[in-house]
Amino acid sequence: MMEPTDRKRAARAMAMELRGSIAEELREERSRAACEGAKQWLGQAWPGCSSMMLYMPFRSELDVRPLIEWGWRSGIAVIVPRCLPEQRFMELYRIHSWNDVHAGAYGIMEPDPSRVPRCGEQFMPDVVFVPGLAFDRQGGRLGYGGGYYDRFYDRLHGLSMKLERSMPLWIGCGYEAQLVAEVPMEEHDARLGAIMTEQGISLTGNARTNPQA
């Protein structure tokens, strides 16, 4: 029987190949549809949303840039992480335009700290949009193995307890083709409160990350 880490390694290789096999024009079309669905969902289910954390899309990830631009137009604070590889840690910054980002760790676009200030230590976004290789309907997420988002989740969870606030809603972002029956998970892995694909946003019912719970 394979160990969890071995199962994850094998699942990552398969998921990376599958996502990369989706034609670029289809990825663009499905990304636009996913972002349009997210705009509508946030407007209806969460009209009071004032801040959202998003990732800068890399390679074949679902492209959330239309959602970022909608956030700017709507007055919602757009928060983007900056990775610190030495500490395996993410810092948060609010960006106001594409001029506020540049190529950073791993070649991924990230906030330019010389242009925008870092968010305070006690800042918590209302919603966190999370990239990944595969997702399941129970809130499972297969990441890239760096543990950045798992550690960030733990940090936010500790902060939510300290401030007596609800956890932000964590939304996994991917194409419908990235959904699997079950993602191999370990105890320390963060679970998602919702999944976003070109078919819309669906809640997982995971009480730990669902602010309606």
Tab-separated table of C-alpha atoms in Angstrom:
chain	number	residue	atom	x	y	z
A	1	MET	CA	0.000	0.000	0.000
A	2	MET	CA	1.356	3.424	-0.989
A	3	GLU	CA	2.195	5.970	1.701
A	4	PRO	CA	0.218	9.280	1.589
A	5	THR	CA	3.256	11.194	0.309
A	6	ASP	CA	3.794	8.644	-2.478
A	7	ARG	CA	0.109	8.768	-3.408
A	8	LYS	CA	0.320	12.537	-3.571
A	9	ARG	CA	3.439	12.434	-5.727
A	10	ALA	CA	1.787	10.109	-8.215
A	11	ALA	CA	-1.454	12.122	-8.160
A	12	ARG	CA	0.456	15.363	-8.811
A	13	ALA	CA	2.172	13.951	-11.873
A	14	MET	CA	-1.145	12.766	-13.313
A	15	ALA	CA	-2.979	15.992	-12.465
A	16	MET	CA	-0.234	18.180	-13.942
A	17	GLU	CA	-0.304	16.216	-17.177
A	18	LEU	CA	-4.100	16.344	-17.360
A	19	ARG	CA	-4.319	20.088	-16.756
A	20	GLY	CA	-1.548	20.791	-19.225
A	21	SER	CA	-3.341	18.763	-21.886
A	22	ILE	CA	-6.285	21.203	-21.975
A	23	ALA	CA	-5.941	23.375	-25.078
A	24	GLU	CA	-4.952	26.975	-24.351
A	25	GLU	CA	-8.052	28.447	-25.982
A	26	LEU	CA	-10.249	26.151	-23.882
A	27	ARG	CA	-8.406	27.169	-20.718
A	28	GLU	CA	-8.984	30.828	-21.583
A	29	GLU	CA	-12.675	30.240	-22.305
A	30	ARG	CA	-13.208	28.222	-19.127
A	31	SER	CA	-11.271	30.736	-17.037
A	32	ARG	CA	-13.478	33.574	-18.265
A	33	ALA	CA	-16.609	31.539	-17.497
A	34	ALA	CA	-15.315	30.664	-14.007
A	35	CYS	CA	-14.533	34.305	-13.219
A	36	GLU	CA	-17.924	35.449	-14.502
A	37	GLY	CA	-19.620	32.885	-12.287
A	38	ALA	CA	-17.552	34.019	-9.299
A	39	LYS	CA	-18.545	37.654	-9.840
A	40	GLN	CA	-22.221	36.729	-9.873
A	41	TRP	CA	-21.884	34.414	-6.882
A	42	LEU	CA	-20.058	36.987	-4.773
A	43	GLY	CA	-22.583	39.659	-5.715
A	44	GLN	CA	-25.516	37.473	-4.677
A	45	ALA	CA	-24.150	35.341	-1.824
A	46	TRP	CA	-21.670	37.818	-0.361
A	47	PRO	CA	-22.586	41.413	-1.293
A	48	GLY	CA	-20.619	42.699	1.707
A	49	CYS	CA	-17.318	41.180	0.581
A	50	SER	CA	-14.682	43.908	0.960
A	51	SER	CA	-11.450	42.014	0.282
A	52	MET	CA	-10.352	38.917	-1.593
A	53	MET	CA	-7.025	37.186	-1.854
A	54	LEU	CA	-6.146	35.784	-5.260
A	55	TYR	CA	-3.130	34.099	-6.799
A	56	MET	CA	-1.251	35.243	-9.882
A	57	PRO	CA	-1.940	32.528	-12.498
A	58	PHE	CA	1.060	30.505	-13.643
A	59	ARG	CA	1.364	28.138	-16.584
A	60	SER	CA	-1.894	26.221	-17.062
A	61	GLU	CA	-3.659	27.349	-13.862
A	62	LEU	CA	-7.163	28.733	-14.101
A	63	ASP	CA	-6.674	32.407	-14.966
A	64	VAL	CA	-8.237	34.642	-12.306
A	65	ARG	CA	-7.031	37.924	-13.806
A	66	PRO	CA	-10.564	38.888	-14.966
A	67	LEU	CA	-11.678	38.500	-11.337
A	68	ILE	CA	-8.779	40.660	-10.143
A	69	GLU	CA	-9.734	43.422	-12.576
A	70	TRP	CA	-13.386	43.160	-11.518
A	71	GLY	CA	-12.280	43.579	-7.909
A	72	TRP	CA	-10.483	46.803	-8.787
A	73	ARG	CA	-13.543	48.147	-10.615
A	74	SER	CA	-15.865	47.134	-7.771
A	75	GLY	CA	-13.823	48.682	-4.969
A	76	ILE	CA	-12.982	45.288	-3.430
A	77	ALA	CA	-9.467	45.134	-2.013
A	78	VAL	CA	-7.379	42.757	-4.148
A	79	ILE	CA	-4.795	40.915	-2.046
A	80	VAL	CA	-1.972	38.923	-3.631
A	81	PRO	CA	0.685	36.801	-1.880
A	82	ARG	CA	4.446	37.138	-2.151
A	83	CYS	CA	6.345	33.901	-1.525
A	84	LEU	CA	9.491	33.765	0.587
A	85	PRO	CA	11.092	30.425	-0.434
A	86	GLU	CA	13.655	30.371	2.391
A	87	GLN	CA	10.927	30.419	5.044
A	88	ARG	CA	8.229	28.727	2.909
A	89	PHE	CA	6.087	31.669	3.938
A	90	MET	CA	3.603	33.983	2.176
A	91	GLU	CA	3.343	37.722	2.790
A	92	LEU	CA	0.191	39.586	1.728
A	93	TYR	CA	0.021	42.811	-0.252
A	94	ARG	CA	-2.830	44.850	-1.673
A	95	ILE	CA	-2.326	45.691	-5.337
A	96	HIS	CA	-4.154	48.389	-7.282
A	97	SER	CA	-2.944	47.743	-10.844
A	98	TRP	CA	-0.731	45.447	-12.901
A	99	ASN	CA	2.077	47.951	-12.371
A	100	ASP	CA	2.245	46.753	-8.760
A	101	VAL	CA	3.541	43.271	-9.649
A	102	HIS	CA	6.749	41.842	-11.062
A	103	ALA	CA	8.333	38.423	-11.572
A	104	GLY	CA	9.334	36.868	-8.262
A	105	ALA	CA	9.923	33.452	-6.711
A	106	TYR	CA	9.587	30.520	-9.115
A	107	GLY	CA	9.026	32.993	-11.987
A	108	ILE	CA	5.504	33.741	-10.728
A	109	MET	CA	4.263	37.325	-10.808
A	110	GLU	CA	3.991	38.756	-7.312
A	111	PRO	CA	3.615	42.116	-5.528
A	112	ASP	CA	6.545	44.499	-5.801
A	113	PRO	CA	7.340	45.496	-2.185
A	114	SER	CA	9.014	48.681	-3.438
A	115	ARG	CA	5.647	49.850	-4.819
A	116	VAL	CA	3.014	48.580	-2.386
A	117	PRO	CA	3.039	48.114	1.409
A	118	ARG	CA	2.614	44.760	3.092
A	119	CYS	CA	-0.710	44.049	4.813
A	120	GLY	CA	-0.681	44.155	8.604
A	121	GLU	CA	-0.028	41.039	10.663
A	122	GLN	CA	-3.675	40.865	11.775
A	123	PHE	CA	-5.190	41.380	8.334
A	124	MET	CA	-7.646	38.695	7.217
A	125	PRO	CA	-9.199	38.726	3.723
A	126	ASP	CA	-12.889	37.869	3.433
A	127	VAL	CA	-12.292	35.271	0.712
A	128	VAL	CA	-9.203	33.288	-0.334
A	129	PHE	CA	-9.049	31.938	-3.894
A	130	VAL	CA	-6.605	29.028	-3.982
A	131	PRO	CA	-4.889	27.359	-6.970
A	132	GLY	CA	-4.223	23.637	-7.141
A	133	LEU	CA	-3.702	20.559	-9.256
A	134	ALA	CA	-6.834	18.627	-8.275
A	135	PHE	CA	-9.883	19.064	-6.048
A	136	ASP	CA	-12.757	16.981	-4.716
A	137	ARG	CA	-16.299	17.838	-3.623
A	138	GLN	CA	-15.428	17.221	0.035
A	139	GLY	CA	-13.016	20.180	0.077
A	140	GLY	CA	-9.877	18.197	-0.655
A	141	ARG	CA	-7.105	19.997	-2.528
A	142	LEU	CA	-3.949	18.658	-4.129
A	143	GLY	CA	-1.322	21.392	-4.040
A	144	TYR	CA	2.193	21.544	-5.417
A	145	GLY	CA	4.004	20.160	-2.388
A	146	GLY	CA	5.454	23.373	-0.959
A	147	GLY	CA	2.926	23.644	1.863
A	148	TYR	CA	2.579	27.426	1.485
A	149	TYR	CA	-1.213	27.468	1.590
A	150	ASP	CA	-1.443	24.868	4.371
A	151	ARG	CA	0.820	26.984	6.591
A	152	PHE	CA	-1.068	30.122	5.616
A	153	TYR	CA	-4.347	28.409	6.528
A	154	ASP	CA	-2.976	27.492	9.959
A	155	ARG	CA	-1.819	31.074	10.443
A	156	LEU	CA	-5.255	32.457	9.572
A	157	HIS	CA	-6.953	29.881	11.762
A	158	GLY	CA	-4.850	30.944	14.740
A	159	LEU	CA	-5.559	34.602	13.981
A	160	SER	CA	-9.301	33.964	13.680
A	161	MET	CA	-9.287	32.337	17.122
A	162	LYS	CA	-7.308	35.225	18.592
A	163	LEU	CA	-9.581	37.880	17.067
A	164	GLU	CA	-12.756	35.816	17.581
A	165	ARG	CA	-13.618	36.114	13.909
A	166	SER	CA	-14.837	33.604	11.326
A	167	MET	CA	-12.273	32.067	9.011
A	168	PRO	CA	-12.243	33.438	5.459
A	169	LEU	CA	-14.015	31.291	2.890
A	170	TRP	CA	-11.410	29.235	1.012
A	171	ILE	CA	-12.313	28.612	-2.638
A	172	GLY	CA	-10.317	26.166	-4.736
A	173	CYS	CA	-9.941	27.328	-8.349
A	174	GLY	CA	-9.676	24.894	-11.232
A	175	TYR	CA	-11.311	23.484	-14.313
A	176	GLU	CA	-14.112	20.944	-14.077
A	177	ALA	CA	-11.632	18.420	-15.491
A	178	GLN	CA	-9.530	18.809	-12.330
A	179	LEU	CA	-12.281	17.456	-10.074
A	180	VAL	CA	-11.658	13.922	-8.836
A	181	ALA	CA	-13.570	11.537	-6.597
A	182	GLU	CA	-11.095	11.898	-3.730
A	183	VAL	CA	-7.861	13.812	-3.266
A	184	PRO	CA	-5.224	12.051	-1.119
A	185	MET	CA	-5.162	14.141	2.064
A	186	GLU	CA	-3.134	14.201	5.270
A	187	GLU	CA	-4.094	15.558	8.682
A	188	HIS	CA	-2.229	18.849	8.208
A	189	ASP	CA	-3.778	19.607	4.804
A	190	ALA	CA	-6.215	22.541	4.693
A	191	ARG	CA	-9.691	21.769	3.385
A	192	LEU	CA	-11.680	24.123	1.171
A	193	GLY	CA	-15.079	25.652	1.799
A	194	ALA	CA	-15.990	25.871	-1.896
A	195	ILE	CA	-14.856	24.924	-5.391
A	196	MET	CA	-14.827	27.306	-8.373
A	197	THR	CA	-14.843	25.982	-11.951
A	198	GLU	CA	-16.317	27.044	-15.279
A	199	GLN	CA	-19.565	25.470	-14.022
A	200	GLY	CA	-19.804	27.939	-11.114
A	201	ILE	CA	-19.055	27.947	-7.374
A	202	SER	CA	-20.293	25.147	-5.139
A	203	LEU	CA	-19.913	24.945	-1.367
A	204	THR	CA	-18.332	21.792	0.025
A	205	GLY	CA	-20.153	21.958	3.356
A	206	ASN	CA	-16.817	21.953	5.158
A	207	ALA	CA	-17.724	23.652	8.439
A	208	ARG	CA	-14.173	24.742	9.290
A	209	THR	CA	-13.907	27.064	6.301
A	210	ASN	CA	-17.542	27.855	5.510
A	211	PRO	CA	-18.477	31.250	7.016
A	212	GLN	CA	-22.184	30.358	6.817
A	213	ALA	CA	-21.633	27.387	9.119
